[in-house]
Tab-separated table of C-alpha atoms and ligand atoms in Angstrom:
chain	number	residue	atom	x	y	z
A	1	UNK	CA	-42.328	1.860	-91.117
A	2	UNK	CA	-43.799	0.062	-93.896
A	3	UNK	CA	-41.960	-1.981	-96.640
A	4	UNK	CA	-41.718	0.669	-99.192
A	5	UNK	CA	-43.423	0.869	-102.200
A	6	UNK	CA	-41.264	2.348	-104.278
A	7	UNK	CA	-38.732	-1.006	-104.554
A	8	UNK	CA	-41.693	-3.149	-106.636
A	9	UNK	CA	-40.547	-1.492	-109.264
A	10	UNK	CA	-36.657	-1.051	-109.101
A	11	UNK	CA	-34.434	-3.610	-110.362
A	12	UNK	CA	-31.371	-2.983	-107.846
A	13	UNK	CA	-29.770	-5.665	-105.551
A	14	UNK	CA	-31.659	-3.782	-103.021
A	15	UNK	CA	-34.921	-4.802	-104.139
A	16	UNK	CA	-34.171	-7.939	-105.170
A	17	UNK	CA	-32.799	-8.411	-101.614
A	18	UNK	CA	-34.800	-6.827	-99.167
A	19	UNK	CA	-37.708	-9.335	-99.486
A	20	UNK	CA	-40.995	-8.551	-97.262
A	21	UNK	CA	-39.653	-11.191	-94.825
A	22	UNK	CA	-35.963	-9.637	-94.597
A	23	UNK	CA	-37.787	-6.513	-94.256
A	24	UNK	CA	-39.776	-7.385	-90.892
A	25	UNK	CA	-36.900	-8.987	-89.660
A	26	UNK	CA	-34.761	-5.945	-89.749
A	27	UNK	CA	-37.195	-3.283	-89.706
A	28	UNK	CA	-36.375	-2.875	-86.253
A	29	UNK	CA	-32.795	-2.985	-85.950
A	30	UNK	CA	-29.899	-0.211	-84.895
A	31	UNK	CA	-26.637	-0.277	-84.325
A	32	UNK	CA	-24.945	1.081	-80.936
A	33	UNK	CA	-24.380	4.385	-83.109
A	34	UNK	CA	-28.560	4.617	-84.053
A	35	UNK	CA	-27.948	3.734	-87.698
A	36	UNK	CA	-31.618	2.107	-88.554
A	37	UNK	CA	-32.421	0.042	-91.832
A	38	UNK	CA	-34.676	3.445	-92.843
A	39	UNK	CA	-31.140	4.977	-92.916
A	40	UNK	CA	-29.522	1.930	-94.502
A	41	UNK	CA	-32.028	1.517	-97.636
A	42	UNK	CA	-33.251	5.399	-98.220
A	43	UNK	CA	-31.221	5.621	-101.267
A	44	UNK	CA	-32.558	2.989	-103.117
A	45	UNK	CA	-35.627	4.090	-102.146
A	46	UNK	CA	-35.964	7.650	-103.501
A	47	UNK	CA	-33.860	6.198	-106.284
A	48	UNK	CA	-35.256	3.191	-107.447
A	49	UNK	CA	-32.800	3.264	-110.594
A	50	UNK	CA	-29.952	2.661	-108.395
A	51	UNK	CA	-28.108	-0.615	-108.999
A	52	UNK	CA	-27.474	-1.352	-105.202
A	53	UNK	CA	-29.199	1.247	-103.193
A	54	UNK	CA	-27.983	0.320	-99.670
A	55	UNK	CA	-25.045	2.460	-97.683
A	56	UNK	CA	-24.176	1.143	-94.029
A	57	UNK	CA	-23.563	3.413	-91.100
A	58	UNK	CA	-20.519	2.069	-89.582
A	59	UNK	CA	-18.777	-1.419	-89.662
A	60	UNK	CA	-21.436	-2.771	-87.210
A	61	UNK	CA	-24.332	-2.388	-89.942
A	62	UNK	CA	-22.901	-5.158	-92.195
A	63	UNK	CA	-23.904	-8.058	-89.261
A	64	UNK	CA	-26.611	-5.888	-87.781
A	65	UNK	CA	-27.981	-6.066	-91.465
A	66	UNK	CA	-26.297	-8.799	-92.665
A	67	UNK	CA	-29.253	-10.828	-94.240
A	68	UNK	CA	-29.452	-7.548	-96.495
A	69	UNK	CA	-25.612	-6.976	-97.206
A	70	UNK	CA	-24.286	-10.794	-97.200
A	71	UNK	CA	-26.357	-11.580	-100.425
A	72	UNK	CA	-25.859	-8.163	-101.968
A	73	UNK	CA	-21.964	-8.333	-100.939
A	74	UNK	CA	-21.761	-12.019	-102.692
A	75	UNK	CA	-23.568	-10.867	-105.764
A	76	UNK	CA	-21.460	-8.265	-106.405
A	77	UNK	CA	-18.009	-9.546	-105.705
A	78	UNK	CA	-18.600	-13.263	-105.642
A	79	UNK	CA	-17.633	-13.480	-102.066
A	80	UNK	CA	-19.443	-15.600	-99.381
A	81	UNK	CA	-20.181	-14.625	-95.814
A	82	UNK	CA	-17.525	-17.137	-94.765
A	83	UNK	CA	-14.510	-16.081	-97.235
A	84	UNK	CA	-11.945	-14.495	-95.868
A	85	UNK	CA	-10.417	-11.063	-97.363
A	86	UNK	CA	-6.665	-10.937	-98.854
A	87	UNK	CA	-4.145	-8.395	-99.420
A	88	UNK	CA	-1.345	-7.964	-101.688
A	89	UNK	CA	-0.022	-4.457	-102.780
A	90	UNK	CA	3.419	-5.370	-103.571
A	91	UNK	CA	4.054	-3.547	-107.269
A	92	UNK	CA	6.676	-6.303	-107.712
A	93	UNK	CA	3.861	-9.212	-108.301
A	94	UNK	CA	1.999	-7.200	-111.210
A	95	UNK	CA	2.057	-8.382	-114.187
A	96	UNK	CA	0.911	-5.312	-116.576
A	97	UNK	CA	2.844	-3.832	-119.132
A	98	UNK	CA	1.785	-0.990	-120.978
A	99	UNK	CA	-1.077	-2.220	-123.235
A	100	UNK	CA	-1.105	0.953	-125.231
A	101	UNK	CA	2.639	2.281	-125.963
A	102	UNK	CA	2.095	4.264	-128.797
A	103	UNK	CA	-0.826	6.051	-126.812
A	104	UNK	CA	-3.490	5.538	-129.417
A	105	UNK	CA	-6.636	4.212	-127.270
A	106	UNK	CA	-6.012	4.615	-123.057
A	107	UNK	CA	-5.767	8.525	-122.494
A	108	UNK	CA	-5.347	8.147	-118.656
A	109	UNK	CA	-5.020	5.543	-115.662
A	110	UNK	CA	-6.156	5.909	-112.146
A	111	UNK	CA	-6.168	3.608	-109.862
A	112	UNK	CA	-8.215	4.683	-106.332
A	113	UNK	CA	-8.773	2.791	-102.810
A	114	UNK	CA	-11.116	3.939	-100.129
A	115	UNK	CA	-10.533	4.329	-96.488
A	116	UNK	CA	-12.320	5.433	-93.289
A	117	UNK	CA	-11.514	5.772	-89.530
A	118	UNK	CA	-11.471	2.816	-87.596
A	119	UNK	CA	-14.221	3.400	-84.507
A	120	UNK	CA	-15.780	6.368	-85.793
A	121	UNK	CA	-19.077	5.999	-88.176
A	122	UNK	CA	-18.866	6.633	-91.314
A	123	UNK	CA	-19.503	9.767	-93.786
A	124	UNK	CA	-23.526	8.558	-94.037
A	125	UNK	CA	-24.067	8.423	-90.064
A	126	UNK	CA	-20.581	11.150	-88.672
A	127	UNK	CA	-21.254	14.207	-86.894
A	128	UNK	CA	-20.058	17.620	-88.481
A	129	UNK	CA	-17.585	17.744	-85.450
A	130	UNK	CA	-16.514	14.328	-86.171
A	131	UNK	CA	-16.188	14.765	-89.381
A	132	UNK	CA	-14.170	18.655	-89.343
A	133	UNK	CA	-11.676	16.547	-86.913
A	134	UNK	CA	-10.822	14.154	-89.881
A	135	UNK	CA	-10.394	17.110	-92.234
A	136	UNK	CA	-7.893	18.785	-89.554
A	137	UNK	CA	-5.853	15.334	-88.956
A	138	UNK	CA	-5.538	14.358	-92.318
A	139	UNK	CA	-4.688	17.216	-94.136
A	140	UNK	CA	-2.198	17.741	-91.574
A	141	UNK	CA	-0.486	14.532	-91.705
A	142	UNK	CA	-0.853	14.787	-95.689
A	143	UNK	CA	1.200	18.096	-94.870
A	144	UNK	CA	4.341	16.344	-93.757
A	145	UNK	CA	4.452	14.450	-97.109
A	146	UNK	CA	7.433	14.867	-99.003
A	147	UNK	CA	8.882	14.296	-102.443
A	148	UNK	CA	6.482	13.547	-104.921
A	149	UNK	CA	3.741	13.013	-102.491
A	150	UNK	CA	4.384	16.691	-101.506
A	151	UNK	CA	1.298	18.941	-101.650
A	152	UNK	CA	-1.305	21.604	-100.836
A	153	UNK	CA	-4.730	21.484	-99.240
A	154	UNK	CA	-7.653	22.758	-100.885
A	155	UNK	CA	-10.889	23.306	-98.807
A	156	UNK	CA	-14.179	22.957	-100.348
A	157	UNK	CA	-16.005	26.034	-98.606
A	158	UNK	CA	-12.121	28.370	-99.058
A	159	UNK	CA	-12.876	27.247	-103.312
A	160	UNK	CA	-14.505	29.435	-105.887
A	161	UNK	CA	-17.283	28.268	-108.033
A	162	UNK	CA	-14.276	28.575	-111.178
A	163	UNK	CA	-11.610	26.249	-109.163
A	164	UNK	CA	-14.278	23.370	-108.478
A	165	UNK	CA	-15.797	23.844	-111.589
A	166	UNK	CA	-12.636	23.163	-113.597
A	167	UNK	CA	-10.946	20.644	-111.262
A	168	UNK	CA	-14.357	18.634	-111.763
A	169	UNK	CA	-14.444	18.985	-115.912
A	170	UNK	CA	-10.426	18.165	-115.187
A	171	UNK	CA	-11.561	15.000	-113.295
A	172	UNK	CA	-9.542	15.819	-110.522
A	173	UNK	CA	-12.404	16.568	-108.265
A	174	UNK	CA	-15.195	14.900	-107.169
A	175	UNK	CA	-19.137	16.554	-108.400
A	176	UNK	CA	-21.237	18.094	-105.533
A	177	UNK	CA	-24.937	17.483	-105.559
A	178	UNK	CA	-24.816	13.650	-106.279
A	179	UNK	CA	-28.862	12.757	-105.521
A	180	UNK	CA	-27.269	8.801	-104.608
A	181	UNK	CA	-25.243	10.213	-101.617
A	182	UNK	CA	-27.421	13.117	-100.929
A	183	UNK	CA	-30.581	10.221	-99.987
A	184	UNK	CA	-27.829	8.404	-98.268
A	185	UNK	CA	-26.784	11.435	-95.817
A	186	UNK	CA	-23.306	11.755	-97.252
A	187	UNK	CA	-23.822	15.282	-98.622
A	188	UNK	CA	-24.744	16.775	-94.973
A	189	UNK	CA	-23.324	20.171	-93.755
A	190	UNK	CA	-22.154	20.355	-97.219
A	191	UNK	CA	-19.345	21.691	-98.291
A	192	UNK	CA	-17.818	21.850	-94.896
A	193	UNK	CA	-15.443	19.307	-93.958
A	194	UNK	CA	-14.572	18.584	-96.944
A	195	UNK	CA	-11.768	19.127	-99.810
A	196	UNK	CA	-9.010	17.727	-101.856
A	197	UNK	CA	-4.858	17.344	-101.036
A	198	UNK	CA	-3.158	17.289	-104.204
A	199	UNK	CA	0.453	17.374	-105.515
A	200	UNK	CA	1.496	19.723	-107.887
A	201	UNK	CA	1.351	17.561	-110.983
A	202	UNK	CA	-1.607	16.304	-109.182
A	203	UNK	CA	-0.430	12.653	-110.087
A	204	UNK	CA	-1.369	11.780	-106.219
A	205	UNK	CA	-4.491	13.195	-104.704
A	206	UNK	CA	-6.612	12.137	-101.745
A	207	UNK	CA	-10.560	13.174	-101.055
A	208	UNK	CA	-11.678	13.953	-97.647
A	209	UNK	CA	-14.596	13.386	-96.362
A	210	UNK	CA	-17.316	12.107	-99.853
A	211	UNK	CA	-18.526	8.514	-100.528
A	212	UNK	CA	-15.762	7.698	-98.033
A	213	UNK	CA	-13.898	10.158	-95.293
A	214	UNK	CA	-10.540	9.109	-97.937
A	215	UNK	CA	-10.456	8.509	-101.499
A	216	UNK	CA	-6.544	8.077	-102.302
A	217	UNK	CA	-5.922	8.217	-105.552
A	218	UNK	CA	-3.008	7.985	-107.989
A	219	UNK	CA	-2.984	9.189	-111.514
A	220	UNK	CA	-1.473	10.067	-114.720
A	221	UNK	CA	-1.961	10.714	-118.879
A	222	UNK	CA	-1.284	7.420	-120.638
A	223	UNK	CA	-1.207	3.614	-120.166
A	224	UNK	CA	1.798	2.908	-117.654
A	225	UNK	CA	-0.663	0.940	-114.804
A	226	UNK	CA	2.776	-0.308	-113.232
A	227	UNK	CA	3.426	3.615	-112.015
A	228	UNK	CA	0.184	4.675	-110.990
A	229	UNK	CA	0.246	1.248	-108.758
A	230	UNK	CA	3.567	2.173	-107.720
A	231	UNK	CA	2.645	5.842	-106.536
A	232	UNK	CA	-0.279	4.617	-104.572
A	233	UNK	CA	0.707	1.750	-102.660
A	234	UNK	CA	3.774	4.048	-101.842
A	235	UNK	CA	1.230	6.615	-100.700
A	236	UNK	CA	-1.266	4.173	-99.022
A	237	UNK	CA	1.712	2.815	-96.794
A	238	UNK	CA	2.872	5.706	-95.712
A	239	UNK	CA	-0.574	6.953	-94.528
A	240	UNK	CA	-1.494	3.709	-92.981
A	241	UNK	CA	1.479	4.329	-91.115
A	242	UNK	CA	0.106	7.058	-89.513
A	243	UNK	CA	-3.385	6.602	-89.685
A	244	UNK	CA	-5.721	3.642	-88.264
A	245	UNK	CA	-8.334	2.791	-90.814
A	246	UNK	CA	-11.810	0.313	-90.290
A	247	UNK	CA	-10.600	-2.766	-91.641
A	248	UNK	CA	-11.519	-6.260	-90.698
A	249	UNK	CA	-10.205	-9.811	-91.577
A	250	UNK	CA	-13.615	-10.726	-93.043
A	251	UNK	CA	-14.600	-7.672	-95.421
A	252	UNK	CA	-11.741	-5.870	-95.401
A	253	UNK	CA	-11.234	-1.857	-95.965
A	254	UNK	CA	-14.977	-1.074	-94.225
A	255	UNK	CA	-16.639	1.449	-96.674
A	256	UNK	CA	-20.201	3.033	-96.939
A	257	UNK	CA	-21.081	1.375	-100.187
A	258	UNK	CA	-20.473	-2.561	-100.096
A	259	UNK	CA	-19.431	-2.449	-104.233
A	260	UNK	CA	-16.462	-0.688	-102.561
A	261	UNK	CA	-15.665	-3.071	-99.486
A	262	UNK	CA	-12.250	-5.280	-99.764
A	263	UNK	CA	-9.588	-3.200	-101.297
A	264	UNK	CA	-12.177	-0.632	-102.085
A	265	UNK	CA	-10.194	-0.212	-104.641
A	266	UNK	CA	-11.288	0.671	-108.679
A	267	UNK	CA	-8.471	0.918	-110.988
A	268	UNK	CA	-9.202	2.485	-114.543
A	269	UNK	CA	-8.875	4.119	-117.568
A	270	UNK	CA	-10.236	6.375	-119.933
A	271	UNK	CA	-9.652	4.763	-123.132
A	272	UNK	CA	-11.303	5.303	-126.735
A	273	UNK	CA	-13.219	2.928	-128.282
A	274	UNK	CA	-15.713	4.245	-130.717
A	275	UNK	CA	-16.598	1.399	-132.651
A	276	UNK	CA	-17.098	-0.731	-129.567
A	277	UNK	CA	-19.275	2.214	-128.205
A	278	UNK	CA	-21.428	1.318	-131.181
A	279	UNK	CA	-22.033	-1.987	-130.389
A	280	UNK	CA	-22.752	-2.396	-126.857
A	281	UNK	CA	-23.559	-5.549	-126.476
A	282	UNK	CA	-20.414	-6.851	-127.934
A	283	UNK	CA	-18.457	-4.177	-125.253
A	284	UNK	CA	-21.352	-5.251	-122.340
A	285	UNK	CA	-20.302	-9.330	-123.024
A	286	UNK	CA	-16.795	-8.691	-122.893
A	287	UNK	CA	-16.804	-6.618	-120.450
A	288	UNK	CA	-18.966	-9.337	-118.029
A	289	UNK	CA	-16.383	-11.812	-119.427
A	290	UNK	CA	-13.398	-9.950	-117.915
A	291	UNK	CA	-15.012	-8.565	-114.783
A	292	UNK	CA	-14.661	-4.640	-115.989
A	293	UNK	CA	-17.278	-2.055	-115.724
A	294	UNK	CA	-18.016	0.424	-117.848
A	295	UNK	CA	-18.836	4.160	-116.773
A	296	UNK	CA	-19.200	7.095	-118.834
A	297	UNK	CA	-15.970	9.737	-118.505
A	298	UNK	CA	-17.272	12.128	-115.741
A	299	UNK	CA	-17.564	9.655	-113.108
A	300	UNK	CA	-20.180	7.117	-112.463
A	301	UNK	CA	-23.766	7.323	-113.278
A	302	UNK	CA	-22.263	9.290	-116.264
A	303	UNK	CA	-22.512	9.141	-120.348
A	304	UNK	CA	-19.614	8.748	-122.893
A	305	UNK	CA	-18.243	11.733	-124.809
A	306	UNK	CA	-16.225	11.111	-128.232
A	307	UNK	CA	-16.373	7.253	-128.443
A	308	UNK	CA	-13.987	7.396	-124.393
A	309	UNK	CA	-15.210	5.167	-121.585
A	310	UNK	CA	-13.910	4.670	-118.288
A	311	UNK	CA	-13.278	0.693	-117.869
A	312	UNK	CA	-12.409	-0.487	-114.060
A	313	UNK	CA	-12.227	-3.652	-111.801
A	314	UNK	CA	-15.600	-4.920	-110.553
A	315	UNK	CA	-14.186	-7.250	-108.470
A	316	UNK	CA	-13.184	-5.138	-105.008
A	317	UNK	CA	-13.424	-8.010	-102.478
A	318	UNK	CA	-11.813	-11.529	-101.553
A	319	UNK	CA	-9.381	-10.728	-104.252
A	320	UNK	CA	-5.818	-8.540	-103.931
A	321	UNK	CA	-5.017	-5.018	-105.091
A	322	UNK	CA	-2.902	-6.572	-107.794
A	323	UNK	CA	-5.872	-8.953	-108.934
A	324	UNK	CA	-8.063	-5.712	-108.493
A	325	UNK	CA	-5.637	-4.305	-111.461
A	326	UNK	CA	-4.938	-7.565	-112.969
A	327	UNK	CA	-8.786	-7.619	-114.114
A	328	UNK	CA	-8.626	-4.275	-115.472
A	329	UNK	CA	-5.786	-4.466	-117.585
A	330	UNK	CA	-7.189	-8.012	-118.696
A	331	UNK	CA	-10.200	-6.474	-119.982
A	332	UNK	CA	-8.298	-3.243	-121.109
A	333	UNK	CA	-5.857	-5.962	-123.476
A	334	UNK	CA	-9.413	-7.827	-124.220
A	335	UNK	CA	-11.423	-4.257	-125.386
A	336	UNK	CA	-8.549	-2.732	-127.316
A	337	UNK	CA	-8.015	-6.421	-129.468
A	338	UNK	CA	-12.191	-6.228	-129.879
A	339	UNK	CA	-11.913	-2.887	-131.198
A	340	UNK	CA	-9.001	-3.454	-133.504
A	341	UNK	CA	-10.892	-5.979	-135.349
A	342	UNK	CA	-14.135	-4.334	-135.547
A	343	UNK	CA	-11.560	-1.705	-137.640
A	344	UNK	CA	-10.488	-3.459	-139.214
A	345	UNK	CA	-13.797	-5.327	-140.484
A	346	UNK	CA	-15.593	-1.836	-141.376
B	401	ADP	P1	-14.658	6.750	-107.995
B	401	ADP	O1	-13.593	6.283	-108.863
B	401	ADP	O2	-14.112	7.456	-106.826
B	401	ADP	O3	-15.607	5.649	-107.676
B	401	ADP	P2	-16.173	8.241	-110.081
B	401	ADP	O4	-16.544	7.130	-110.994
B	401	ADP	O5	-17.245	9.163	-109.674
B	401	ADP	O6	-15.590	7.798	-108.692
B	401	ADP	O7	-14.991	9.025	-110.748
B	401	ADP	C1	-14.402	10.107	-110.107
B	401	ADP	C2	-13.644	11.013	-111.057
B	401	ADP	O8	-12.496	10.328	-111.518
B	401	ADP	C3	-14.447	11.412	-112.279
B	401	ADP	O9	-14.169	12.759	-112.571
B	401	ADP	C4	-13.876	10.537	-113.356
B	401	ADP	O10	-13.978	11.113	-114.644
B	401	ADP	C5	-12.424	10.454	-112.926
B	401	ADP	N1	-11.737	9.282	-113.473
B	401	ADP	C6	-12.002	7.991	-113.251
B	401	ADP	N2	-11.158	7.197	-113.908
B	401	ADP	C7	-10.324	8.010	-114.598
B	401	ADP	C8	-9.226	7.800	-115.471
B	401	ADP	N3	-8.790	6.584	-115.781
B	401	ADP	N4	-8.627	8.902	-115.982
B	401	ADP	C9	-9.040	10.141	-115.667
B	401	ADP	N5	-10.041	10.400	-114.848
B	401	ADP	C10	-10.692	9.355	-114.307
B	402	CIR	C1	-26.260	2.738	-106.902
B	402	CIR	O1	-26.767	1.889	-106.185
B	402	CIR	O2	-26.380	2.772	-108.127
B	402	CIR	C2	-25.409	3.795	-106.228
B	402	CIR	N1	-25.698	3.787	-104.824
B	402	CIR	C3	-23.938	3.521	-106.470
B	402	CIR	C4	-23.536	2.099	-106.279
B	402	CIR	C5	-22.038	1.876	-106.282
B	402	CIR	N2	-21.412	1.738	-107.475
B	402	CIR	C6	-21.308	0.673	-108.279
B	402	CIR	O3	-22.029	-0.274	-108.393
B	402	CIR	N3	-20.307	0.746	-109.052
């Protein structure tokens, strides 16, 4: 393998990264489950817009490739190779009163953590068995939820075209096709394996088996953070109860992408700020000021419609689930103020 080409020209941490030297050191390299830097880097590589471009195989990959991932992982979060993780999820210690009562800018929260199974690879390296066995167990053990975690199962390849198609526009649903996890092996065997457990309001819902083999997600219309936070680290308990999930005292949660790694978790919200949306590099420099990315509404990678935006924690790792929110409702409070005076200038 040669270093490839097509980086020269790509501006992603993965370029800027994998130098020719880190290259020939880790050309090489596997882990005990095969994963190879080709593997690692292929992303990035047949898309050279990406703005990381590297997905690990399993926890092993992030020392097996870790003069790759340590200087991606502390650009990203700000963490360095000898920080420790931390963990708070206790509802009780945030701080974030609606910042929108009257409901005129945020249009929906939803706050989301990833997880995968400790000792098995992950969705970019699994096996179609291995991964059909996490569909069964979950679902199942999602089955025995009760109250207002109680739900329903819906397999991918048991949908219709209609039912994905709307819980997608709905954002309830993650897209199919994605070319960033498709060049990173995540969309094999598609849609097998995979689906979506949701309630009936579906205020809690949990992925199986896309970026990560769980997405678990809580969400609702408006601005009240404090619930959403509430549902989820209800509904993460209760499933780490049951469940044993890749974790480690160094990078925490263990997930595919390393923008996710930590508490893997992005907390957002739609909200609608048209002026701001017309002058982006006011939004961009607050937005870098307050740690929040901005995504268009239909996921990442995505544009705006209507003036809405979807405004989430960068921050994911070597800071708490409550800092995670903490950011986001700091920028949220930050944004709304910007766009209130840019109102009320025009
Ligand atoms: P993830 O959050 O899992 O990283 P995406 O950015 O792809 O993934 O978003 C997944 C879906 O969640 C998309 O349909 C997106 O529109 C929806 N979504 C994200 N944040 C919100 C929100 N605050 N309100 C409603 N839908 C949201
Ligand atoms: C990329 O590198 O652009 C994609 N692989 C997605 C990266 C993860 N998302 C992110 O930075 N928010």
């Amino acid at each position: 393998m040669n270093y490839p080409k097509e980086l020269k020209n790509s501006k992603s941490l993965l370029a800027k990264y994998l130098t020719p030297e880190v290259f020939e050191k880790l050309k090489d390299r596997t882990t005990a489950n095969g994963y190879t830097l080709a593997q690692a880097i292929n992303s990035g590589v047949q898309n050279p817009d990406s703005g990381i471009g590297a997905y690990v195989g399993d926890e092993e990959s992030y020392t097996t490739f870790k003069e790759l991932f340590d200087p991606i992982i502390e650009e990203y979060h700000g963490f360095k190779s000898t920080n420790k993780h931390k963990s708070n999820f206790n509802p009780d210690d945030l701080n974030a009163p609606n910042p929108d009562p009257e409901n005129k800018y945020i249009i929906s929260t939803r706050i989301r953590v990833g997880r995968n199974i400790k000792d098995i690879p992950l969705g970019t390296a699994i096996s179609s068995e291995q991964r059909n066995k996490i569909e069964q167990d979950i679902s199942s053990t999602l089955l025995t939820f009760t109250d207002e975690l109680s739900g329903k199962y819906y397999p991918l390849n048991n949908m219709s075209k209609q039912e994905s198609e709307s819980l997608i526009k709905d954002h309830f649903l993650f897209k199919a096709g994605d070319r960033f996890l498709e060049t990173a092996g995540l969309n094999r065997d598609w849609p097998n394996g995979r689906g979506i457990y949701h309630n009936n309001d579906k205020t809690f819902l949990v992925w199986i088996n896309e970026e990560d083999e769980l997405r678990i997600i809580s969400m609702q219309n408006g601005g009240d953070i404090k619930e959403v936070f509430t549902r989820l680290s209800k509904a993460v308990k209760l499933l780490q109860s049951k469940v044993k999930f890749a974790y480690n005292d160094h990078l925490g949660y263990i997930t595919s992408c390393p923008t996710n790694l930590g508490t893997a978790m992005r907390a957002s919200v739609h909200i609608k700020v048209p002026n701001l949306g017309k002058n982006m590099d006011k939004f961009q420099e607050i937005a870098d000021k307050y740690n929040v990315q901005i995504r268009g509404i239909d996921g990442e990678h995505s544009k705006s419609v209507g003036g809405i935006y979807d405004i989430s924690n960068k921050r994911r790792l070597g800071v708490t689930e409550v800092q995670c929110v903490q950011d986001m409702y700091d920028g949220v409070v930050a944004l709304i103020k910007a766009e209130q005076e840019l109102v009320s200038l025009s």
